[in-house]
PDB file of C-alpha atoms in Angstrom:
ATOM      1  CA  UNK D  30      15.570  12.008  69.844  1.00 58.00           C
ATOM      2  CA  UNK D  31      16.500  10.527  72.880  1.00 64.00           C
ATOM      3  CA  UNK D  32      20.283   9.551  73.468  1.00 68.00           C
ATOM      4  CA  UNK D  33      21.576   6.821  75.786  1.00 74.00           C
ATOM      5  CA  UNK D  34      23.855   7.507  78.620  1.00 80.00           C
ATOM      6  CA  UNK D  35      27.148   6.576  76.749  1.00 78.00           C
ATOM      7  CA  UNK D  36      25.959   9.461  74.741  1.00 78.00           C
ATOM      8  CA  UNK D  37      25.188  12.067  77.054  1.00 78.00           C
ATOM      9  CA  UNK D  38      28.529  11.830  78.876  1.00 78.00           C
ATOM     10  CA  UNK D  39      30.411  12.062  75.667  1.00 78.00           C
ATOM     11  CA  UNK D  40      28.775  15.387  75.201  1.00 77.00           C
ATOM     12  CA  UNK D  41      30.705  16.910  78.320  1.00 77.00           C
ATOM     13  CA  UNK D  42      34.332  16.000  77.259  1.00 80.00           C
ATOM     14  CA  UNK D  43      33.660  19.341  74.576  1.00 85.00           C
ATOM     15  CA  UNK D  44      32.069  22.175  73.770  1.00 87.00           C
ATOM     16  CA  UNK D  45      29.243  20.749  71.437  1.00 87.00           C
ATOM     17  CA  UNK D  46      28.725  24.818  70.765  1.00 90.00           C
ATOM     18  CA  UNK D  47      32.076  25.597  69.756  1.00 93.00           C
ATOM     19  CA  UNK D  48      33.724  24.996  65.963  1.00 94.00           C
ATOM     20  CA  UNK D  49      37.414  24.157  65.510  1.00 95.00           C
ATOM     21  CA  UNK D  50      39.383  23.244  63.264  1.00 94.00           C
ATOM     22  CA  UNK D  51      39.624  20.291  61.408  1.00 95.00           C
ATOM     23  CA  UNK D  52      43.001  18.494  63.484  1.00 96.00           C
ATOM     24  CA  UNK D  53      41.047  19.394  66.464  1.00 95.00           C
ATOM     25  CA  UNK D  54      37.612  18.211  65.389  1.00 95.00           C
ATOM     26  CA  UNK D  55      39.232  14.518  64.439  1.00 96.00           C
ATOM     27  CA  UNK D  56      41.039  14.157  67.732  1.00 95.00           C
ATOM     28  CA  UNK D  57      37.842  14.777  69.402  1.00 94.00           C
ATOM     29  CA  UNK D  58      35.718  12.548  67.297  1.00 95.00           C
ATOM     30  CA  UNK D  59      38.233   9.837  68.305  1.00 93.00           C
ATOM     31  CA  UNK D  60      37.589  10.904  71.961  1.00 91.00           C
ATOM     32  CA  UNK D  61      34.088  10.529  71.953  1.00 89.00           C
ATOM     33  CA  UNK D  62      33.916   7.306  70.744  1.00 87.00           C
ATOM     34  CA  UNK D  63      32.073   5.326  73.065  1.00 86.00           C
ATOM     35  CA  UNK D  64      31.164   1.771  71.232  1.00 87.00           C
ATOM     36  CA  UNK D  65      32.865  -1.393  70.852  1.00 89.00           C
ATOM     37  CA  UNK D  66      33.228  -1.326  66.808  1.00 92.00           C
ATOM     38  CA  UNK D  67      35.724   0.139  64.940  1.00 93.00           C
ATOM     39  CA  UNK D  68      32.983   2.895  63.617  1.00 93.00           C
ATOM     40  CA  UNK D  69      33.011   4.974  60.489  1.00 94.00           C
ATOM     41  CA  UNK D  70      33.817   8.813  60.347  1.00 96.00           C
ATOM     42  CA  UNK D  71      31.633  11.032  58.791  1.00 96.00           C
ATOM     43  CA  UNK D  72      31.610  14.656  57.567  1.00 97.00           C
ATOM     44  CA  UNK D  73      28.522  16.544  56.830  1.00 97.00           C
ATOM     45  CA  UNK D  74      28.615  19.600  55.260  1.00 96.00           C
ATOM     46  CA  UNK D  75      25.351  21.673  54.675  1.00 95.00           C
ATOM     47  CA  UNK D  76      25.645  23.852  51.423  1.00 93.00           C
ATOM     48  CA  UNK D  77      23.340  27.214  50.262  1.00 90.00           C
ATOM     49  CA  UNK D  78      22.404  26.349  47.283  1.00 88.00           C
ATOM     50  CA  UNK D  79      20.130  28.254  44.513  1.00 81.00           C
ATOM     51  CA  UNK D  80      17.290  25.743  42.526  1.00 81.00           C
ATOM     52  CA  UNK D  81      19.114  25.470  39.773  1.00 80.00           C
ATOM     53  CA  UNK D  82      22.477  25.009  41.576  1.00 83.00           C
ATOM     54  CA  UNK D  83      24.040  21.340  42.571  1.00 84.00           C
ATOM     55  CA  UNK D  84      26.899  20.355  43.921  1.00 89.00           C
ATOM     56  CA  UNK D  85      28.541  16.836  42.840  1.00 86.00           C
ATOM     57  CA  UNK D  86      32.017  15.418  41.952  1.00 87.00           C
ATOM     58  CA  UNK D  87      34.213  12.271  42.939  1.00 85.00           C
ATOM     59  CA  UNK D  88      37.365  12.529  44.593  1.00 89.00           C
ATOM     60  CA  UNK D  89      40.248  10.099  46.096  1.00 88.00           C
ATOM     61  CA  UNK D  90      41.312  10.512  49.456  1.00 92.00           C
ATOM     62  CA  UNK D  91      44.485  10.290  50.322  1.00 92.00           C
ATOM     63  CA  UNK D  92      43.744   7.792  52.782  1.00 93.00           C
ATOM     64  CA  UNK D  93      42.292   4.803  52.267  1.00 88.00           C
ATOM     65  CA  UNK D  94      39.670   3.224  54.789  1.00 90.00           C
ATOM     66  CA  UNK D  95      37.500   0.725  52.696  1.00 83.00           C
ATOM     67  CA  UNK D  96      37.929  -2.984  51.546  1.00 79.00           C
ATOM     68  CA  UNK D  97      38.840  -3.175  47.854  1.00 81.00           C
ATOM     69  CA  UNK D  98      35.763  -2.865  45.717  1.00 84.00           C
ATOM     70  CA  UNK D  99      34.503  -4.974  43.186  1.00 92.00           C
ATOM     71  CA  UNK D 100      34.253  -3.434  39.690  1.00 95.00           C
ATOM     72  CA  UNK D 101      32.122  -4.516  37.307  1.00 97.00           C
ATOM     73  CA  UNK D 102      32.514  -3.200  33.553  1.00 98.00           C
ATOM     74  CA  UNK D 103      30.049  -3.457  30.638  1.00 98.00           C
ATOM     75  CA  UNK D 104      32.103  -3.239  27.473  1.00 97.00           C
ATOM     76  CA  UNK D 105      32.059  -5.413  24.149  1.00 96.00           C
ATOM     77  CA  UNK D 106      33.618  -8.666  24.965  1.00 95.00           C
ATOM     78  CA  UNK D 107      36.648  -7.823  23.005  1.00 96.00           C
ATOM     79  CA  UNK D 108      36.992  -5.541  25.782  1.00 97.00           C
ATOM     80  CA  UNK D 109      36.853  -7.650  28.207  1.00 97.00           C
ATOM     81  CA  UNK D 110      40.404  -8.722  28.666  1.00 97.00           C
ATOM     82  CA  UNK D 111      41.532  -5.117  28.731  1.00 96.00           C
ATOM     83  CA  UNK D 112      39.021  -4.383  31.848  1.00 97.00           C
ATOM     84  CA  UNK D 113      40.306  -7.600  33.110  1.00 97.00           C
ATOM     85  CA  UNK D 114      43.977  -7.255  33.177  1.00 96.00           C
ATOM     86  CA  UNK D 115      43.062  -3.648  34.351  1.00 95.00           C
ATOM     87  CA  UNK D 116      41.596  -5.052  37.681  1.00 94.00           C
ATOM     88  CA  UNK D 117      37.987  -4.826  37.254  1.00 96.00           C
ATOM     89  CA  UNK D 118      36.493  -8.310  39.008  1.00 96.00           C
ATOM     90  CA  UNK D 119      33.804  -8.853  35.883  1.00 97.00           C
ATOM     91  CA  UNK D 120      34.035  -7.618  32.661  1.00 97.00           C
ATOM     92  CA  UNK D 121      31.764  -7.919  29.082  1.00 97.00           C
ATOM     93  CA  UNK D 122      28.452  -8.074  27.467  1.00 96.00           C
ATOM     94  CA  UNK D 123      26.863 -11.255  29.454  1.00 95.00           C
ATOM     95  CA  UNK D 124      26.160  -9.043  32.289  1.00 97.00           C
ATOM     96  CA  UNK D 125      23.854  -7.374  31.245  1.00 96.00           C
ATOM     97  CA  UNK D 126      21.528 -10.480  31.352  1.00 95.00           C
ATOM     98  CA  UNK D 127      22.845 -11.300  34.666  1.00 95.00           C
ATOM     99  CA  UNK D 128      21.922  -8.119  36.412  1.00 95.00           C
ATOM    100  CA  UNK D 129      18.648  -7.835  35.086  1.00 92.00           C
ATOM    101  CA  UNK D 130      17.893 -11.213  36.754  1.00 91.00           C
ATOM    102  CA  UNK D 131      19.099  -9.865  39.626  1.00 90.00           C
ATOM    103  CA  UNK D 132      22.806 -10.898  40.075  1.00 94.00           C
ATOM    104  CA  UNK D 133      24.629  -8.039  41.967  1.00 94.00           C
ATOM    105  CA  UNK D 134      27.834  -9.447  43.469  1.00 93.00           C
ATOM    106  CA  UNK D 135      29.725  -6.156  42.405  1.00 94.00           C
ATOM    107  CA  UNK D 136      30.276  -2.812  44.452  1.00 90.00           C
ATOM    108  CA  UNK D 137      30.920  -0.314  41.685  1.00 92.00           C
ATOM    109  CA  UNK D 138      29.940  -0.565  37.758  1.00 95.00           C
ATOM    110  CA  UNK D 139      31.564   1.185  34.907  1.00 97.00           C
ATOM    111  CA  UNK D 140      30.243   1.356  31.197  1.00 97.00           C
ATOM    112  CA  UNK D 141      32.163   2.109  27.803  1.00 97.00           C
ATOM    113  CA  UNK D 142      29.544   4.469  26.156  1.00 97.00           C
ATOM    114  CA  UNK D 143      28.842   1.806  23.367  1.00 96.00           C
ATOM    115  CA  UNK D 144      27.077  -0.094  26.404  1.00 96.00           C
ATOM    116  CA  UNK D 145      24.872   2.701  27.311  1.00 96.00           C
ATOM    117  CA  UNK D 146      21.793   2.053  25.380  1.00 95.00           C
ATOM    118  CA  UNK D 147      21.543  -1.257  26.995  1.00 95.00           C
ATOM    119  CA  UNK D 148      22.650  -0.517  30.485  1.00 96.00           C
ATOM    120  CA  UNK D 149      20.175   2.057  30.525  1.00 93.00           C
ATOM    121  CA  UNK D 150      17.736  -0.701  30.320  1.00 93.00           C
ATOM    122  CA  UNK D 151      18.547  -2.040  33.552  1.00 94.00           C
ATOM    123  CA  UNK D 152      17.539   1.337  35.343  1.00 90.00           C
ATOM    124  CA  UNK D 153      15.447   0.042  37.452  1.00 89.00           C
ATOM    125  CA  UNK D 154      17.831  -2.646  39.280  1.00 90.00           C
ATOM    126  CA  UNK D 155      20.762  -0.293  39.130  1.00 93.00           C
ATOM    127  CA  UNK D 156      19.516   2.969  39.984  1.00 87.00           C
ATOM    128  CA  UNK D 157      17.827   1.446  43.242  1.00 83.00           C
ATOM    129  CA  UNK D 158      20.963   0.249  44.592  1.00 86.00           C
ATOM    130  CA  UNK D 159      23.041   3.443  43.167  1.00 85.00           C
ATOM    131  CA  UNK D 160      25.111   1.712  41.048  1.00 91.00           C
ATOM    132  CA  UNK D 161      23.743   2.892  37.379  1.00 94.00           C
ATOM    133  CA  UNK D 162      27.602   4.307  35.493  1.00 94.00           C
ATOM    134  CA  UNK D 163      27.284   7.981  35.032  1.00 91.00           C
ATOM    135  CA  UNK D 164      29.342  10.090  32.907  1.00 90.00           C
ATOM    136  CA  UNK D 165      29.426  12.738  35.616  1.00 83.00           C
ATOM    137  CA  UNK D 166      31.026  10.404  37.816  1.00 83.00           C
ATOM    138  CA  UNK D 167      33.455   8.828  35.455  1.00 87.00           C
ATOM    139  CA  UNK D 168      31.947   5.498  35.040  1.00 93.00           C
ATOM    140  CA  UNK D 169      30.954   5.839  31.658  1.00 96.00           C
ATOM    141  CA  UNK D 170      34.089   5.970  29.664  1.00 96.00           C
ATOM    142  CA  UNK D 171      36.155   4.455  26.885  1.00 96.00           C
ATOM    143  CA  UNK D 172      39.266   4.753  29.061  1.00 96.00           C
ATOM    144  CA  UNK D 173      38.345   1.577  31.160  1.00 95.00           C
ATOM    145  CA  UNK D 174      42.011   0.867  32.472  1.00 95.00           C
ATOM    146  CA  UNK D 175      42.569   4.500  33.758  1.00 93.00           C
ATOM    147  CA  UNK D 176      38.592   4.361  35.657  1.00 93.00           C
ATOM    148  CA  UNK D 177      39.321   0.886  37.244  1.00 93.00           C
ATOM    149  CA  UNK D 178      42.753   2.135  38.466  1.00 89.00           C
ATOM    150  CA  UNK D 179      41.000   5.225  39.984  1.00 86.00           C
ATOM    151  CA  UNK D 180      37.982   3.175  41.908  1.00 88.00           C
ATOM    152  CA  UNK D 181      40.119   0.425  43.356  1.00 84.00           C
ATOM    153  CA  UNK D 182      42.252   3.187  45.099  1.00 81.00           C
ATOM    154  CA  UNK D 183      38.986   4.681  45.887  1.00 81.00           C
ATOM    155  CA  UNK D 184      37.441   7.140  44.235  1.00 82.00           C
ATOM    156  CA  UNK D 185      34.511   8.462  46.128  1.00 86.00           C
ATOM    157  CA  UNK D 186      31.162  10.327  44.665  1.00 85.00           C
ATOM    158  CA  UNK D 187      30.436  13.349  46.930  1.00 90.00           C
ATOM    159  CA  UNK D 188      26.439  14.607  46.006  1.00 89.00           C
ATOM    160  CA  UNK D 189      24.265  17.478  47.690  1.00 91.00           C
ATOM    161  CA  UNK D 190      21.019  16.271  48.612  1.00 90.00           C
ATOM    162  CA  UNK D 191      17.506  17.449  48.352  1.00 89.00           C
ATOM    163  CA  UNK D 192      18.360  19.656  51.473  1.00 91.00           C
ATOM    164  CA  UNK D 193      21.689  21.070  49.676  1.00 91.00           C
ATOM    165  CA  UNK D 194      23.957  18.895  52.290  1.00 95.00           C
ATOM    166  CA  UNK D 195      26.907  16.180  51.343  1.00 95.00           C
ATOM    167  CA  UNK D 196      26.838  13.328  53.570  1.00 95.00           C
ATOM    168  CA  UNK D 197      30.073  11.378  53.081  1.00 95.00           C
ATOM    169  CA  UNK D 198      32.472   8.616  55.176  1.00 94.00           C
ATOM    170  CA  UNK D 199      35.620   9.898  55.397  1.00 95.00           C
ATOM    171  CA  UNK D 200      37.433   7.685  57.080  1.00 95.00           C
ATOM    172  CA  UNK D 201      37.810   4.999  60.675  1.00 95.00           C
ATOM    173  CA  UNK D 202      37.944   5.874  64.586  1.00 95.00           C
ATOM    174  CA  UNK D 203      40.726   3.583  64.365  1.00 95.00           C
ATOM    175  CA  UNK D 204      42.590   5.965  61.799  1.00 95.00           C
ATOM    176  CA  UNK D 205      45.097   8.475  63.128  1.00 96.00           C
ATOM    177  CA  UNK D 206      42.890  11.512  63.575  1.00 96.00           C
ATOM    178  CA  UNK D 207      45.842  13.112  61.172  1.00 97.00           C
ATOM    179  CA  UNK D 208      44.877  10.748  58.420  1.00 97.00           C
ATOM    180  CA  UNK D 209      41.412  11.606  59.162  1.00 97.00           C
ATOM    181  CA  UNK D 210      41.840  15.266  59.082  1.00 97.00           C
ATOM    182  CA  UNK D 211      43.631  15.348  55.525  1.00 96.00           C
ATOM    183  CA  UNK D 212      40.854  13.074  54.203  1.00 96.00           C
ATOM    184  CA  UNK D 213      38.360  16.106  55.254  1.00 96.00           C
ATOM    185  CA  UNK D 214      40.714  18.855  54.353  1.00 95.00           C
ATOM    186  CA  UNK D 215      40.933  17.514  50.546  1.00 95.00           C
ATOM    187  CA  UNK D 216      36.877  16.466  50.776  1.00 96.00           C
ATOM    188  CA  UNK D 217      36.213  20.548  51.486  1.00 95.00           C
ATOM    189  CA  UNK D 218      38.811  21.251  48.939  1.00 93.00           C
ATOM    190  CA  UNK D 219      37.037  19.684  45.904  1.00 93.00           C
ATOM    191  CA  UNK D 220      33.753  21.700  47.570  1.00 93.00           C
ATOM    192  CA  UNK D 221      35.098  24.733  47.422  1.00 90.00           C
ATOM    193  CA  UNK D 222      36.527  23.666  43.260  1.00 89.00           C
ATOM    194  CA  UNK D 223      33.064  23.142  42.994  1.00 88.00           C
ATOM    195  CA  UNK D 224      31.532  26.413  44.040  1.00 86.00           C
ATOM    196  CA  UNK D 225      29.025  27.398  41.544  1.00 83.00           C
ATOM    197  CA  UNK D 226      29.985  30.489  40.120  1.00 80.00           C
ATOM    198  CA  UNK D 227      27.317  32.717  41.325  1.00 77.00           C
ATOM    199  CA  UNK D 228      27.983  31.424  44.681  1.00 71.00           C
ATOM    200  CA  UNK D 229      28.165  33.783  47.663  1.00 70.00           C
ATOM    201  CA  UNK D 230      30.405  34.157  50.331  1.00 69.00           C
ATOM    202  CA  UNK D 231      28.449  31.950  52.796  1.00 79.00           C
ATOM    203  CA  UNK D 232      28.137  28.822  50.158  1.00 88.00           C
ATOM    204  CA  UNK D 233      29.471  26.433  53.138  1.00 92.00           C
ATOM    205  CA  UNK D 234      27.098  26.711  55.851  1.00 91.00           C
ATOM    206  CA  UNK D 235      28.111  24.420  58.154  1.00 94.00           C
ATOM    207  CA  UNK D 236      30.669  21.520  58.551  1.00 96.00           C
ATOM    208  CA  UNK D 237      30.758  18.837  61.252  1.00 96.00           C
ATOM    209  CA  UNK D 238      32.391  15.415  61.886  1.00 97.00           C
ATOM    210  CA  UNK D 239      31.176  12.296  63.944  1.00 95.00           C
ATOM    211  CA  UNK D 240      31.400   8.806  63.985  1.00 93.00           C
ATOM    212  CA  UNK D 241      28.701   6.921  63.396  1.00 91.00           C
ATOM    213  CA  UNK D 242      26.927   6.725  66.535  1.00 88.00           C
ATOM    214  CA  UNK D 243      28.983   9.693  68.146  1.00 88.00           C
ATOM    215  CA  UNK D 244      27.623  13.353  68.360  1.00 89.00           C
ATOM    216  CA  UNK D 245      28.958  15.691  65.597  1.00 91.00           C
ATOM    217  CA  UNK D 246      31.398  18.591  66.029  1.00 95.00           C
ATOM    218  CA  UNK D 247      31.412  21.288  64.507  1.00 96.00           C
ATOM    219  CA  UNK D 248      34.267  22.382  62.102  1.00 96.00           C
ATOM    220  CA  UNK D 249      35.598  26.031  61.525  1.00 92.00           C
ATOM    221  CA  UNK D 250      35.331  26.618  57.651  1.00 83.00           C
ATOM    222  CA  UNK D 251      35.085  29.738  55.384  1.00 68.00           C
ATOM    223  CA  UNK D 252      34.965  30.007  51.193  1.00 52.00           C
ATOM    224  CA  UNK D 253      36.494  32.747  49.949  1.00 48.00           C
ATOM    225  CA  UNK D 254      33.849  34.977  48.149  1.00 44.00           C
TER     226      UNK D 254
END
């Protein structure tokens, strides 16, 4: 790939060869950003990973970065109310009719278990976009008012790939690079929670930060066998 000249002279302000530590590797990404926007951190952290193995989990970082999301929840409509009052922006059975003709003015969705059989219907419209509730991830749940509390401070699904590596945003080039740096340290602390057991030594390949369209540095990190 060929990089612009913005690009290339970002690369000499560091040592694109050399890993540091996460406070370091923050401050820097906030050096080399070159653009006009206010662009998006992101870590990317490449995982060794058996065929059987995976890697996924939500978190909250400790510092926020995003708008407030929208939260839709498919419950009974005597539940409604309760997901209301709880935050969520929509909230009942009707929805189910709306997003299957292809209403999606919501960023998140949630789903009381008794709603499964018929969100599962809508598959193909809300596993597309990613937004199909998953017990692994907490949206599918009968405790609606503790879920909606979690995702509006913003709880965050971390997933390995196909290629065993979690892509995530963890935070703004207009953040303190402190802020930044905690936001990664607790991101490679639910990781390492997450080691499957069988794991070796060398689970965490490699870590780097960038913005958006900044180059990446790379980030000193060890598991403990």
């Amino acid at each position: 790939m060929k990089h612009g000249k913005k690009y290339r002279e970002s690369l000499k302000k560091y040592d694109p060869t050399q890993r540091y530590d996460v406070a370091k590797a923050c401050e820097l990404v906030k050096e080399l950003h070159y653009v006009k926007f206010d662009e998006t951190v992101e870590a990317h952290v490449a995982l060794k990973l058996g065929k059987s193995q995976t890697v996924r989990d939500t978190l909250v970082f400790p510092n926020q970065f995003t708008a407030e999301k929208k939260v839709l929840v498919f419950c009974r409509d005597e539940r409604a109310k309760e997901a209301l009052d709880a935050g969520a922006a929509y909230a009942g059975q009707e929805y189910i009719e709306k997003v299957k003709g292809g209403w999606l003015d919501f960023d998140i969705a949630v789903a009381t278990p008794d709603m499964m059989k018929d969100v599962g219907r809508l598959g193909m419209v809300l596993g597309r976009k990613g937004l199909m509730p998953n017990p692994k991830t907490g949206t599918v749940t009968n405790d609606i008012a503790a879920a909606i509390t979690e995702l509006k401070k913003g709880r965050t699904e971390f997933r390995a790939d196909k290629e065993g590596i979690i892509h995530i945003a963890v935070g703004k080039v207009s953040m303190d690079p402190a802020k930044v740096s905690e936001n990664v340290a607790t991101l490679l602390a639910e990781i390492d929670r997450k080691k499957p057991v069988d794991a070796k030594a060398d689970f965490v390949r490699s870590v780097s930060v960038s913005s958006s369209m900044g180059p990446g540095v790379w980030v000193e990190h060890k598991v403990e066998a």
